[in-house]
Amino acid sequence: MTYREKCDARMKRTQQRLDAALISTRFPEVSSIVVDMKQTRKGMVAFCLLRTLNFSSDSHAHFHVECLNKDCKDCTEGFDLEQVVAAMVRSHTFSREGELVCEGNGLTSGHVNITYNVTIQYNGNSEML
């Protein structure tokens, strides 16, 4: 990938994030969302990366996490937690754990897995169930 292609891809990702509605607009009952993730890859070059993503009500509702495996052929879009968050808000769930697995093919260094814990704080609720 050339430098120009990388810049174009980065600009596209930034624009997608900016095009997403604000959390206060999309989910007005939500005050904050915290996503704790552990990204792991096994294989010749194994790694484990811990990340925490914090979203406030004035953040963009863009819950996309890129796949860290650059050798991946089919997983160029990464992992999308949008459906997880939307389902939690619909059912008024405070916390959910799960795992997403890279479905890419042609990997030389192994699949990437994301283990996540999403915690949502709703407006007017200072305690979680």
PDB file of C-alpha atoms in Angstrom:
ATOM      1  CA  MET A   1       0.000   0.000   0.000  1.00  0.00           C
ATOM      2  CA  THR A   2       1.427   3.341  -1.018  1.00  0.00           C
ATOM      3  CA  TYR A   3       1.617   6.372   1.232  1.00  0.00           C
ATOM      4  CA  ARG A   4      -1.249   8.021  -0.664  1.00  0.00           C
ATOM      5  CA  GLU A   5      -3.459   4.934  -0.307  1.00  0.00           C
ATOM      6  CA  LYS A   6      -2.754   4.848   3.436  1.00  0.00           C
ATOM      7  CA  CYS A   7      -3.669   8.529   3.753  1.00  0.00           C
ATOM      8  CA  ASP A   8      -6.875   7.994   1.771  1.00  0.00           C
ATOM      9  CA  ALA A   9      -7.833   5.020   3.957  1.00  0.00           C
ATOM     10  CA  ARG A  10      -7.159   7.034   7.124  1.00  0.00           C
ATOM     11  CA  MET A  11      -9.249   9.950   5.829  1.00  0.00           C
ATOM     12  CA  LYS A  12     -12.093   7.557   4.970  1.00  0.00           C
ATOM     13  CA  ARG A  13     -12.064   6.090   8.512  1.00  0.00           C
ATOM     14  CA  THR A  14     -12.015   9.572  10.042  1.00  0.00           C
ATOM     15  CA  GLN A  15     -14.938  10.659   7.864  1.00  0.00           C
ATOM     16  CA  GLN A  16     -16.949   7.552   8.828  1.00  0.00           C
ATOM     17  CA  ARG A  17     -16.440   8.390  12.501  1.00  0.00           C
ATOM     18  CA  LEU A  18     -17.465  12.009  11.959  1.00  0.00           C
ATOM     19  CA  ASP A  19     -20.536  10.954   9.931  1.00  0.00           C
ATOM     20  CA  ALA A  20     -21.808   8.819  12.815  1.00  0.00           C
ATOM     21  CA  ALA A  21     -24.441  10.516  14.953  1.00  0.00           C
ATOM     22  CA  LEU A  22     -23.597  11.609  18.471  1.00  0.00           C
ATOM     23  CA  ILE A  23     -24.417   9.149  21.239  1.00  0.00           C
ATOM     24  CA  SER A  24     -26.761  11.753  22.767  1.00  0.00           C
ATOM     25  CA  THR A  25     -28.709  11.784  19.479  1.00  0.00           C
ATOM     26  CA  ARG A  26     -28.643   8.077  18.665  1.00  0.00           C
ATOM     27  CA  PHE A  27     -29.073   6.805  22.236  1.00  0.00           C
ATOM     28  CA  PRO A  28     -30.523   9.714  24.277  1.00  0.00           C
ATOM     29  CA  GLU A  29     -30.939   7.578  27.403  1.00  0.00           C
ATOM     30  CA  VAL A  30     -27.188   6.779  27.567  1.00  0.00           C
ATOM     31  CA  SER A  31     -24.728   8.952  29.481  1.00  0.00           C
ATOM     32  CA  SER A  32     -21.538   6.924  28.897  1.00  0.00           C
ATOM     33  CA  ILE A  33     -20.210   3.711  27.383  1.00  0.00           C
ATOM     34  CA  VAL A  34     -16.976   1.963  28.361  1.00  0.00           C
ATOM     35  CA  VAL A  35     -15.522  -0.828  26.230  1.00  0.00           C
ATOM     36  CA  ASP A  36     -12.739  -2.894  27.825  1.00  0.00           C
ATOM     37  CA  MET A  37     -11.023  -5.083  25.233  1.00  0.00           C
ATOM     38  CA  LYS A  38      -8.293  -7.647  25.097  1.00  0.00           C
ATOM     39  CA  GLN A  39      -6.999  -8.225  21.585  1.00  0.00           C
ATOM     40  CA  THR A  40      -4.951 -11.389  21.184  1.00  0.00           C
ATOM     41  CA  ARG A  41      -3.223 -13.161  18.355  1.00  0.00           C
ATOM     42  CA  LYS A  42      -1.562 -16.530  18.543  1.00  0.00           C
ATOM     43  CA  GLY A  43       0.991 -17.814  16.131  1.00  0.00           C
ATOM     44  CA  MET A  44       4.559 -16.972  15.197  1.00  0.00           C
ATOM     45  CA  VAL A  45       4.212 -13.351  16.312  1.00  0.00           C
ATOM     46  CA  ALA A  46       1.814 -13.539  19.252  1.00  0.00           C
ATOM     47  CA  PHE A  47       0.603 -10.492  21.126  1.00  0.00           C
ATOM     48  CA  CYS A  48      -1.911  -9.402  23.726  1.00  0.00           C
ATOM     49  CA  LEU A  49      -3.145  -5.811  23.764  1.00  0.00           C
ATOM     50  CA  LEU A  50      -5.419  -4.377  26.452  1.00  0.00           C
ATOM     51  CA  ARG A  51      -7.498  -1.332  25.480  1.00  0.00           C
ATOM     52  CA  THR A  52     -10.222   0.737  27.073  1.00  0.00           C
ATOM     53  CA  LEU A  53     -12.459   2.918  24.921  1.00  0.00           C
ATOM     54  CA  ASN A  54     -14.507   5.588  26.712  1.00  0.00           C
ATOM     55  CA  PHE A  55     -17.507   7.207  25.027  1.00  0.00           C
ATOM     56  CA  SER A  56     -19.447  10.086  26.572  1.00  0.00           C
ATOM     57  CA  SER A  57     -22.835  11.358  25.435  1.00  0.00           C
ATOM     58  CA  ASP A  58     -21.123  13.913  23.168  1.00  0.00           C
ATOM     59  CA  SER A  59     -18.929  11.274  21.461  1.00  0.00           C
ATOM     60  CA  HIS A  60     -19.697   9.960  17.992  1.00  0.00           C
ATOM     61  CA  ALA A  61     -21.571   6.624  18.025  1.00  0.00           C
ATOM     62  CA  HIS A  62     -18.861   4.854  16.018  1.00  0.00           C
ATOM     63  CA  PHE A  63     -17.919   1.562  17.679  1.00  0.00           C
ATOM     64  CA  HIS A  64     -15.544   0.185  15.059  1.00  0.00           C
ATOM     65  CA  VAL A  65     -12.236  -1.456  16.003  1.00  0.00           C
ATOM     66  CA  GLU A  66      -9.696  -2.204  13.297  1.00  0.00           C
ATOM     67  CA  CYS A  67      -8.184  -5.659  12.960  1.00  0.00           C
ATOM     68  CA  LEU A  68      -4.557  -5.475  14.032  1.00  0.00           C
ATOM     69  CA  ASN A  69      -3.507  -8.258  11.689  1.00  0.00           C
ATOM     70  CA  LYS A  70      -2.210  -6.543   8.557  1.00  0.00           C
ATOM     71  CA  ASP A  71      -1.828  -9.931   6.790  1.00  0.00           C
ATOM     72  CA  CYS A  72      -5.574 -10.522   6.936  1.00  0.00           C
ATOM     73  CA  LYS A  73      -7.188 -10.823   3.506  1.00  0.00           C
ATOM     74  CA  ASP A  74     -10.931 -10.778   4.318  1.00  0.00           C
ATOM     75  CA  CYS A  75     -11.099  -8.858   7.584  1.00  0.00           C
ATOM     76  CA  THR A  76     -10.168  -5.425   6.247  1.00  0.00           C
ATOM     77  CA  GLU A  77     -13.220  -3.878   7.882  1.00  0.00           C
ATOM     78  CA  GLY A  78     -12.203  -4.987  11.382  1.00  0.00           C
ATOM     79  CA  PHE A  79     -14.612  -5.540  14.247  1.00  0.00           C
ATOM     80  CA  ASP A  80     -17.876  -3.659  14.693  1.00  0.00           C
ATOM     81  CA  LEU A  81     -19.405  -3.392  18.168  1.00  0.00           C
ATOM     82  CA  GLU A  82     -22.323  -1.310  16.863  1.00  0.00           C
ATOM     83  CA  GLN A  83     -24.809  -4.198  17.014  1.00  0.00           C
ATOM     84  CA  VAL A  84     -23.663  -5.171  20.508  1.00  0.00           C
ATOM     85  CA  VAL A  85     -24.181  -1.643  21.841  1.00  0.00           C
ATOM     86  CA  ALA A  86     -27.521  -1.165  20.034  1.00  0.00           C
ATOM     87  CA  ALA A  87     -28.882  -4.470  21.401  1.00  0.00           C
ATOM     88  CA  MET A  88     -27.765  -3.539  24.910  1.00  0.00           C
ATOM     89  CA  VAL A  89     -29.500  -0.157  24.742  1.00  0.00           C
ATOM     90  CA  ARG A  90     -32.707  -1.722  23.357  1.00  0.00           C
ATOM     91  CA  SER A  91     -32.830  -4.200  26.252  1.00  0.00           C
ATOM     92  CA  HIS A  92     -31.522  -1.624  28.764  1.00  0.00           C
ATOM     93  CA  THR A  93     -28.604  -3.924  29.670  1.00  0.00           C
ATOM     94  CA  PHE A  94     -25.825  -2.476  31.818  1.00  0.00           C
ATOM     95  CA  SER A  95     -22.983  -4.891  31.017  1.00  0.00           C
ATOM     96  CA  ARG A  96     -22.187  -7.573  28.459  1.00  0.00           C
ATOM     97  CA  GLU A  97     -19.146  -9.710  27.745  1.00  0.00           C
ATOM     98  CA  GLY A  98     -18.338 -11.490  24.526  1.00  0.00           C
ATOM     99  CA  GLU A  99     -15.755 -12.411  21.950  1.00  0.00           C
ATOM    100  CA  LEU A 100     -15.293 -11.519  18.297  1.00  0.00           C
ATOM    101  CA  VAL A 101     -13.055 -13.634  16.074  1.00  0.00           C
ATOM    102  CA  CYS A 102     -11.343 -12.573  12.870  1.00  0.00           C
ATOM    103  CA  GLU A 103     -12.736 -14.612   9.980  1.00  0.00           C
ATOM    104  CA  GLY A 104      -9.947 -13.701   7.562  1.00  0.00           C
ATOM    105  CA  ASN A 105      -8.260 -16.165   5.221  1.00  0.00           C
ATOM    106  CA  GLY A 106      -4.706 -16.482   4.003  1.00  0.00           C
ATOM    107  CA  LEU A 107      -3.150 -15.524   7.288  1.00  0.00           C
ATOM    108  CA  THR A 108       0.496 -16.201   7.878  1.00  0.00           C
ATOM    109  CA  SER A 109       0.565 -15.168  11.510  1.00  0.00           C
ATOM    110  CA  GLY A 110      -2.748 -16.251  13.057  1.00  0.00           C
ATOM    111  CA  HIS A 111      -6.221 -14.928  13.734  1.00  0.00           C
ATOM    112  CA  VAL A 112      -6.971 -11.956  15.973  1.00  0.00           C
ATOM    113  CA  ASN A 113      -9.582 -12.359  18.707  1.00  0.00           C
ATOM    114  CA  ILE A 114     -11.211  -9.592  20.702  1.00  0.00           C
ATOM    115  CA  THR A 115     -12.636 -10.332  24.120  1.00  0.00           C
ATOM    116  CA  TYR A 116     -14.784  -7.401  25.199  1.00  0.00           C
ATOM    117  CA  ASN A 117     -16.752  -6.136  28.167  1.00  0.00           C
ATOM    118  CA  VAL A 118     -19.154  -3.292  27.352  1.00  0.00           C
ATOM    119  CA  THR A 119     -20.545  -1.263  30.256  1.00  0.00           C
ATOM    120  CA  ILE A 120     -23.283   1.311  29.712  1.00  0.00           C
ATOM    121  CA  GLN A 121     -24.249   4.029  32.180  1.00  0.00           C
ATOM    122  CA  TYR A 122     -27.774   5.314  31.591  1.00  0.00           C
ATOM    123  CA  ASN A 123     -29.016   8.822  32.417  1.00  0.00           C
ATOM    124  CA  GLY A 124     -30.443   9.098  35.915  1.00  0.00           C
ATOM    125  CA  ASN A 125     -28.984   5.747  37.027  1.00  0.00           C
ATOM    126  CA  SER A 126     -26.032   6.089  39.336  1.00  0.00           C
ATOM    127  CA  GLU A 127     -25.964   2.387  40.165  1.00  0.00           C
ATOM    128  CA  MET A 128     -25.647  -0.583  37.868  1.00  0.00           C
ATOM    129  CA  LEU A 129     -27.629  -3.806  38.212  1.00  0.00           C
TER     130      LEU A 129
END
